[in-house]
Amino acid sequence: MERTGIINQLLRRLRFVVPMLLALGVLVLLRAPGEEVMFRLAGIRITQEALTTAGWTTIRLLAIATASMLFTLLVPLSHVVDGMRRVRIPHPVVSVTWMTERFLAILTSDLRRTMDGVRARSAALALPRRVLLGTRIAASFLLRAVARSEYLADAMTARGFDGRIPILPGARWMRRDSFIASACLVVFIVAIVL
Amino acid sequence: MKRETSPHPERILDCRGLHCAWPGGALALEDVDLTMRRGERVALIGPNGAGKSTLLRALIGLVPFEGEIHVEGLALRKSTLRDIRLRIGLVFQHPDDQLFSPSIAEDVAFGPAAMGLSADEVTERVREALDTTGLGEMAARNPLELSYGERRRAAIATVLSMRPVLLAMDEPSSNLDPAHRRRLIRWLQEQTDLTLLLATHDLDMAAETCTRAVLLSRRIVADGPIRDILADRALLERHDLEPPLGMQGMRYYET
């Protein structure tokens, strides 16, 4: 994959995560304890300590999310399966990891299509009705996700899946993969320890 | 007691007294008997809700059923499920339900690799299936990024790479543009050794690719040469179908 392609994909994926992390940051900002009050507004108290905690929490989670996404973008899933086999991770764990990654990718694509549908139909609606439509669609999306998982299971069993993800030709864990995994691990450790 | 082997091993497919019910209890299939010989090309036609998809899914044990299904003489049981699934290649109605790997090549390789074939054999089968479906240059692409027609062809490739003894296709021409539909018809016509079970509403396609038609409306209501069945307008209309456009003569809309 070209570098610009990877960056674009990373930004596209982060678009889903960043709003959630910001919301979490705001929650921490409002709830974290602290002494040094920076300002008060309508009963809300923001302290210096809460601001620092919220900032660091958001940055740490963003670093972990970015490193995870870069790993999945740079290391093919089939290489990961081979790597897990080599370090003797049990088959059920390998299969679940593979299916989770695949299922999330498929669901993300479904979600994108669903959101296109929402945008196409909600332009004329006022904000409260748009929110209501959004919640209804979220519920139907969840149901669709369940159906999707069943179809995925059917498709896999129809092709002879017996609980083990097969090793594909040329799918080998490479030195480059080890380097990327190590770099991501360092980011994880730094984000957690600091 | 149910038989372990078919009394007619020369038959590729032998279904006897097949019953399938929806979770609510309504019958989706009722007392269906269907046999197919090697090289036979059968169009499974019927209105919406006739049970065409259910029958195809039952053949590889994806829906619970009562009755007997034998594939190449092998009875469908829990113990034979994997063998049967490797013999029948089912192309699902919606390609999105069939494709799950990060690239087309990986998706096409999944089946042969799961069969335990060598890397060389898997690579050869992938190349062959992609060439057959005209997707050779898209091997590295993500299936989710393809057009519907391309995804449909990729779904077919995933099944072809397993070299099934029976190719079962569920509404293969739905949502295909005319050029890709025509290409698919030509490809099916060229595969003279194929044993084909085609569930479709597209009766023109059925007429061009199959020699026998089975009209399903929860139970089998007609089974015979496709020419005879498609020529029976009254029979088709009783089951919410119409003769193929090619047999009707085109009538233009006029105000």
XYZ file of C-alpha atoms in Angstrom:
449
model
C 0.000 0.000 0.000
C 1.333 3.457 -0.842
C 2.279 5.828 1.960
C -0.427 8.373 1.086
C -2.951 5.522 0.920
C -1.989 4.405 4.423
C -2.208 7.936 5.800
C -5.613 8.458 4.203
C -6.878 5.150 5.585
C -5.484 5.968 9.021
C -7.202 9.360 9.012
C -10.449 7.773 7.848
C -10.325 5.262 10.682
C -9.364 7.894 13.244
C -12.408 9.903 12.221
C -14.552 7.304 13.987
C -12.368 7.142 17.089
C -11.418 10.759 17.724
C -14.946 11.982 18.589
C -15.286 9.156 21.123
C -11.916 9.966 22.662
C -12.792 13.653 22.845
C -16.090 12.801 24.538
C -14.184 10.642 27.009
C -11.738 13.506 27.577
C -14.592 15.893 28.345
C -16.058 13.357 30.773
C -12.721 13.044 32.575
C -12.399 16.832 32.592
C -15.762 17.158 34.362
C -15.367 14.246 36.772
C -11.671 14.106 37.738
C -10.904 15.471 41.218
C -8.720 18.550 41.665
C -7.995 21.505 43.946
C -6.866 24.346 41.710
C -10.060 25.685 40.108
C -9.516 27.276 36.718
C -13.095 28.412 36.183
C -16.709 27.717 37.168
C -19.713 27.966 34.883
C -23.319 27.022 35.687
C -22.247 24.644 38.445
C -19.485 23.062 36.376
C -16.030 23.218 37.959
C -12.904 22.762 35.856
C -9.642 22.262 37.722
C -6.040 22.395 36.592
C -5.513 18.751 37.649
C -8.617 17.550 35.762
C -7.459 19.365 32.631
C -4.038 17.692 32.856
C -5.562 14.250 33.513
C -8.086 14.624 30.672
C -5.410 15.817 28.266
C -3.010 12.973 29.071
C -5.766 10.321 29.040
C -6.917 11.442 25.602
C -3.374 11.579 24.230
C -2.533 8.124 25.627
C -5.652 6.523 24.208
C -5.136 8.294 20.886
C -1.556 6.981 20.736
C -2.731 3.423 21.480
C -5.538 3.646 18.915
C -3.197 5.089 16.265
C -0.552 2.429 16.903
C -3.190 -0.351 16.709
C -4.604 1.027 13.486
C -1.160 1.420 11.950
C -0.375 -2.174 12.895
C -3.519 -3.484 11.204
C -2.835 -1.317 8.158
C 0.817 -2.308 7.789
C 0.780 -5.983 8.752
C -1.546 -8.180 6.688
C -3.973 -10.249 8.729
C -2.689 -13.464 7.134
C 0.821 -12.637 8.431
C -0.610 -12.093 11.913
C -2.285 -15.524 11.754
C 1.049 -17.106 10.792
C 2.860 -15.174 13.544
C 0.360 -16.297 16.190
C 0.731 -19.908 15.055
C 4.512 -19.683 15.299
C 4.379 -18.618 18.934
C 1.909 -21.472 19.551
C -1.138 -19.386 20.379
C -4.103 -21.813 20.539
C -6.255 -22.147 17.395
C -9.452 -20.789 18.967
C -7.624 -17.571 19.940
C -6.166 -17.226 16.417
C -9.594 -17.819 14.857
C -11.338 -15.350 17.156
C -8.694 -12.695 16.472
C -9.021 -13.218 12.725
C -12.810 -13.161 12.799
C -12.936 -10.080 15.040
C -10.703 -8.119 12.699
C -12.674 -9.214 9.658
C -16.034 -8.635 11.283
C -15.080 -5.128 12.378
C -13.919 -4.284 8.852
C -17.170 -5.604 7.367
C -19.288 -3.822 9.960
C -17.424 -0.555 9.402
C -18.237 -0.810 5.712
C -21.890 -1.522 6.564
C -21.940 1.411 8.963
C -20.571 3.721 6.290
C -23.345 2.646 3.919
C -25.970 3.040 6.640
C -24.700 6.537 7.434
C -24.930 7.435 3.739
C -28.558 6.327 3.878
C -29.187 8.437 6.973
C -27.603 11.497 5.376
C -29.630 10.990 2.195
C -32.905 10.889 4.085
C -32.400 13.271 6.974
C -31.372 16.476 5.248
C -34.857 17.993 5.525
C -35.354 16.958 9.149
C -34.910 19.194 12.176
C -32.108 18.225 14.583
C -34.281 16.449 17.214
C -35.935 14.293 14.550
C -32.561 13.580 13.022
C -31.320 12.354 16.419
C -34.428 10.175 16.768
C -33.831 8.730 13.306
C -30.215 8.079 14.288
C -31.220 6.058 17.363
C -33.705 4.022 15.338
C -31.066 3.286 12.745
C -28.536 2.361 15.446
C -30.986 -0.255 16.727
C -31.566 -1.704 13.271
C -27.828 -1.615 12.638
C -27.254 -3.757 15.723
C -29.768 -6.304 14.442
C -28.066 -6.214 11.072
C -24.732 -6.847 12.764
C -26.141 -10.023 14.313
C -27.444 -11.192 10.928
C -24.095 -10.288 9.373
C -22.258 -12.478 11.871
C -24.506 -15.400 10.956
C -23.867 -14.887 7.241
C -20.141 -14.676 7.911
C -20.305 -17.972 9.787
C -22.305 -19.543 6.945
C -19.834 -18.301 4.330
C -16.889 -19.672 6.270
C -18.429 -23.062 7.000
C -19.575 -23.351 3.367
C -15.916 -23.163 2.408
C -14.778 -25.918 4.705
C -13.789 -23.853 7.783
C -13.271 -26.335 10.598
C -12.275 -24.025 13.430
C -8.783 -23.297 12.144
C -7.966 -20.321 9.974
C -6.012 -21.803 7.053
C -2.514 -20.612 6.270
C -2.526 -18.993 2.847
C 0.339 -19.324 0.361
C 2.967 -16.637 0.886
C 1.427 -15.511 4.172
C 4.446 -15.516 6.460
C 5.312 -13.400 9.454
C 8.293 -11.343 8.275
C 11.091 -9.364 9.882
C 9.355 -6.156 8.826
C 6.238 -7.301 10.710
C 8.313 -7.914 13.831
C 9.743 -4.401 13.575
C 6.282 -2.834 13.234
C 4.924 -4.951 16.097
C 7.852 -3.929 18.327
C 7.373 -0.246 17.532
C 3.658 -0.495 18.346
C 4.456 -2.336 21.572
C 6.824 0.464 22.597
C 4.038 3.012 21.972
C 1.670 0.901 24.099
C 4.130 0.635 26.975
C 5.047 4.312 26.871
C 1.356 5.297 26.745
C 0.525 3.120 29.728
C 3.617 3.734 31.901
C 4.078 7.494 31.415
C -33.956 -45.649 9.933
C -32.198 -43.236 7.602
C -29.845 -44.644 4.974
C -26.113 -43.907 5.308
C -25.481 -44.209 1.571
C -27.649 -43.479 -1.433
C -29.250 -46.375 -3.311
C -28.353 -44.373 -6.454
C -24.681 -43.470 -6.102
C -24.500 -42.372 -9.769
C -26.601 -39.390 -8.824
C -24.701 -36.285 -7.823
C -27.632 -35.116 -5.769
C -30.443 -37.109 -4.275
C -32.935 -35.371 -1.965
C -35.845 -37.331 -0.528
C -38.822 -36.044 1.437
C -37.158 -32.778 2.341
C -39.011 -30.608 4.846
C -37.731 -27.283 6.148
C -39.522 -24.982 8.546
C -38.962 -21.366 9.544
C -38.279 -20.742 13.245
C -41.952 -19.701 13.640
C -43.093 -23.104 12.364
C -44.230 -22.140 8.847
C -43.018 -24.586 6.225
C -40.400 -23.306 3.800
C -40.091 -26.626 1.959
C -42.537 -29.474 1.950
C -41.788 -33.005 0.813
C -39.234 -32.030 -1.813
C -37.718 -34.819 -3.917
C -34.935 -33.740 -6.241
C -32.295 -35.741 -8.046
C -29.523 -34.608 -10.340
C -27.109 -36.598 -12.475
C -23.539 -35.636 -13.233
C -23.360 -32.928 -15.893
C -27.035 -32.040 -15.587
C -27.993 -28.369 -15.611
C -31.098 -27.619 -13.619
C -32.870 -24.290 -13.204
C -34.689 -24.009 -9.910
C -37.426 -21.496 -10.593
C -40.247 -20.171 -8.477
C -41.774 -16.995 -7.057
C -40.437 -15.060 -4.070
C -40.646 -17.147 -0.922
C -40.910 -20.399 -2.882
C -38.019 -21.874 -0.909
C -35.316 -21.754 -3.589
C -32.654 -20.242 -1.343
C -33.726 -22.437 1.560
C -33.307 -25.542 -0.578
C -29.813 -24.483 -1.661
C -28.826 -23.731 1.925
C -30.256 -27.048 3.098
C -28.043 -28.878 0.590
C -24.950 -27.869 2.560
C -26.590 -28.123 5.952
C -26.930 -24.405 6.648
C -30.593 -24.755 7.612
C -32.130 -27.566 9.648
C -34.239 -30.016 7.656
C -36.031 -33.307 7.823
C -35.566 -35.901 5.098
C -32.533 -37.206 3.289
C -29.871 -35.510 1.219
C -27.173 -37.526 -0.536
C -24.337 -35.957 -2.483
C -22.344 -38.366 -4.656
C -23.859 -41.138 -2.573
C -22.742 -39.571 0.712
C -25.538 -38.901 3.197
C -25.633 -35.425 4.734
C -24.895 -35.911 8.414
C -22.989 -33.950 11.004
C -20.041 -36.260 10.412
C -20.107 -35.742 6.622
C -20.942 -32.054 6.635
C -17.436 -30.907 5.744
C -17.115 -33.425 2.880
C -20.474 -32.378 1.479
C -19.618 -28.688 1.715
C -16.452 -29.317 -0.263
C -18.489 -31.084 -2.951
C -21.213 -28.451 -3.354
C -20.090 -24.943 -4.158
C -22.824 -22.534 -3.161
C -22.739 -19.001 -4.534
C -24.887 -16.965 -2.143
C -27.542 -14.559 -3.342
C -25.700 -11.526 -1.976
C -21.949 -11.468 -2.605
C -21.485 -9.351 0.529
C -22.561 -12.379 2.557
C -19.913 -14.505 0.901
C -16.795 -12.351 0.913
C -14.939 -11.880 4.167
C -11.201 -11.665 3.553
C -9.055 -8.533 3.256
C -8.282 -9.190 -0.414
C -9.939 -11.072 -3.261
C -6.956 -13.414 -3.637
C -7.132 -14.344 0.053
C -10.867 -14.899 -0.155
C -10.479 -17.160 -3.184
C -7.616 -19.020 -1.471
C -9.534 -19.571 1.777
C -11.509 -22.602 0.578
C -8.634 -24.527 -1.075
C -6.362 -23.719 1.898
C -9.040 -24.958 4.309
C -9.135 -28.179 2.261
C -5.488 -28.688 3.220
C -4.080 -28.380 -0.313
C -0.412 -27.537 -0.861
C 0.603 -23.895 -1.324
C 1.380 -24.501 -5.012
C -2.007 -26.109 -5.617
C -3.805 -23.277 -3.776
C -1.917 -20.665 -5.821
C -2.769 -22.469 -9.060
C -6.450 -22.713 -8.174
C -6.621 -19.056 -7.185
C -5.004 -18.016 -10.472
C -7.374 -20.213 -12.457
C -10.515 -19.017 -10.636
C -9.529 -15.362 -10.964
C -8.716 -15.769 -14.664
C -12.031 -17.518 -15.267
C -13.970 -14.703 -13.643
C -11.812 -11.979 -15.185
C -10.562 -10.711 -11.838
C -6.862 -11.498 -12.305
C -5.834 -7.864 -12.111
C -7.915 -7.179 -9.021
C -6.474 -9.978 -6.887
C -5.018 -7.612 -4.288
C -8.119 -5.408 -4.004
C -10.354 -5.359 -0.954
C -13.716 -6.983 -1.866
C -15.540 -4.240 0.033
C -14.192 -1.661 -2.408
C -15.415 -3.374 -5.575
C -18.540 -2.739 -7.609
C -21.494 -5.079 -7.085
C -20.797 -6.916 -10.351
C -17.154 -7.412 -9.423
C -18.121 -8.662 -5.970
C -20.527 -11.096 -7.597
C -17.714 -12.410 -9.812
C -15.384 -12.603 -6.800
C -18.007 -14.653 -4.926
C -18.193 -17.047 -7.867
C -14.375 -17.278 -7.927
C -14.299 -18.242 -4.227
C -16.465 -21.245 -5.060
C -14.784 -22.191 -8.348
C -11.400 -22.443 -6.632
C -12.788 -25.342 -4.601
C -13.686 -27.223 -7.827
C -17.027 -28.444 -6.529
C -18.811 -31.379 -8.155
C -22.024 -29.376 -8.068
C -22.171 -25.625 -8.544
C -25.262 -24.160 -6.875
C -25.983 -20.504 -7.601
C -28.591 -18.393 -5.891
C -29.947 -15.631 -8.161
C -26.587 -15.174 -9.888
C -27.789 -12.455 -12.269
C -29.452 -10.219 -9.683
C -28.032 -6.682 -9.748
C -25.640 -7.484 -12.568
C -25.458 -5.031 -15.433
C -26.375 -6.476 -18.867
C -22.751 -6.890 -19.976
C -21.724 -8.833 -16.863
C -24.924 -10.863 -16.930
C -24.195 -11.791 -20.548
C -20.584 -12.649 -19.651
C -21.804 -14.894 -16.831
C -24.271 -16.641 -19.164
C -21.497 -17.205 -21.716
C -19.192 -18.542 -19.055
C -21.856 -20.953 -17.800
C -22.523 -22.074 -21.373
C -18.829 -22.753 -21.898
C -18.538 -24.957 -18.800
C -19.911 -28.036 -20.504
C -18.729 -30.437 -17.770
C -20.423 -28.473 -15.030
C -23.237 -29.885 -12.913
C -25.279 -26.807 -12.267
C -28.191 -25.954 -10.001
C -29.328 -22.429 -10.702
C -31.965 -20.831 -8.489
C -33.284 -17.844 -10.373
C -36.109 -15.540 -11.349
C -34.238 -14.714 -14.512
C -36.000 -17.170 -16.790
C -34.159 -15.923 -19.872
C -30.896 -16.808 -18.187
C -32.324 -20.152 -17.066
C -33.354 -20.925 -20.662
C -29.889 -20.100 -21.976
C -27.931 -22.101 -19.430
C -30.051 -25.048 -18.268
C -31.716 -28.035 -19.891
C -34.109 -28.937 -17.112
C -36.364 -26.791 -14.941
C -37.794 -27.511 -11.526
C -40.641 -25.231 -10.512
C -40.678 -24.865 -6.756
C -43.465 -23.365 -4.742
C -42.654 -24.738 -1.299
C -43.057 -28.161 -2.937
C -42.043 -29.202 -6.426
C -44.936 -28.466 -8.755
C -43.245 -29.218 -12.075
C -40.047 -30.907 -13.171
C -39.072 -31.472 -16.785
C -37.315 -30.165 -19.885
C -36.910 -26.422 -19.566
C -38.461 -25.813 -23.005
C -41.708 -27.484 -21.923
C -41.927 -25.753 -18.561
C -41.144 -22.276 -19.863
C -43.620 -22.739 -22.702
C -46.442 -23.458 -20.260
C -47.650 -19.909 -19.685
C -50.597 -20.982 -17.529
C -48.338 -22.961 -15.205
C -45.895 -20.076 -14.872
C -48.621 -17.512 -14.261
C -50.230 -19.689 -11.602
C -46.927 -19.381 -9.746
C -46.353 -15.653 -10.252
C -43.877 -16.139 -13.074
C -43.870 -15.039 -16.694
C -42.446 -16.749 -19.756
C -38.977 -15.418 -20.636
C -39.018 -12.130 -22.507
C -37.373 -13.867 -25.433
C -40.461 -16.069 -25.803
C -42.975 -13.268 -25.336
C -41.888 -10.855 -28.030
C -41.072 -7.368 -26.795
C -44.023 -5.059 -26.134
C -43.163 -1.399 -25.795
C -44.902 0.863 -23.366
C -47.194 3.244 -25.207
C -49.265 6.079 -23.864
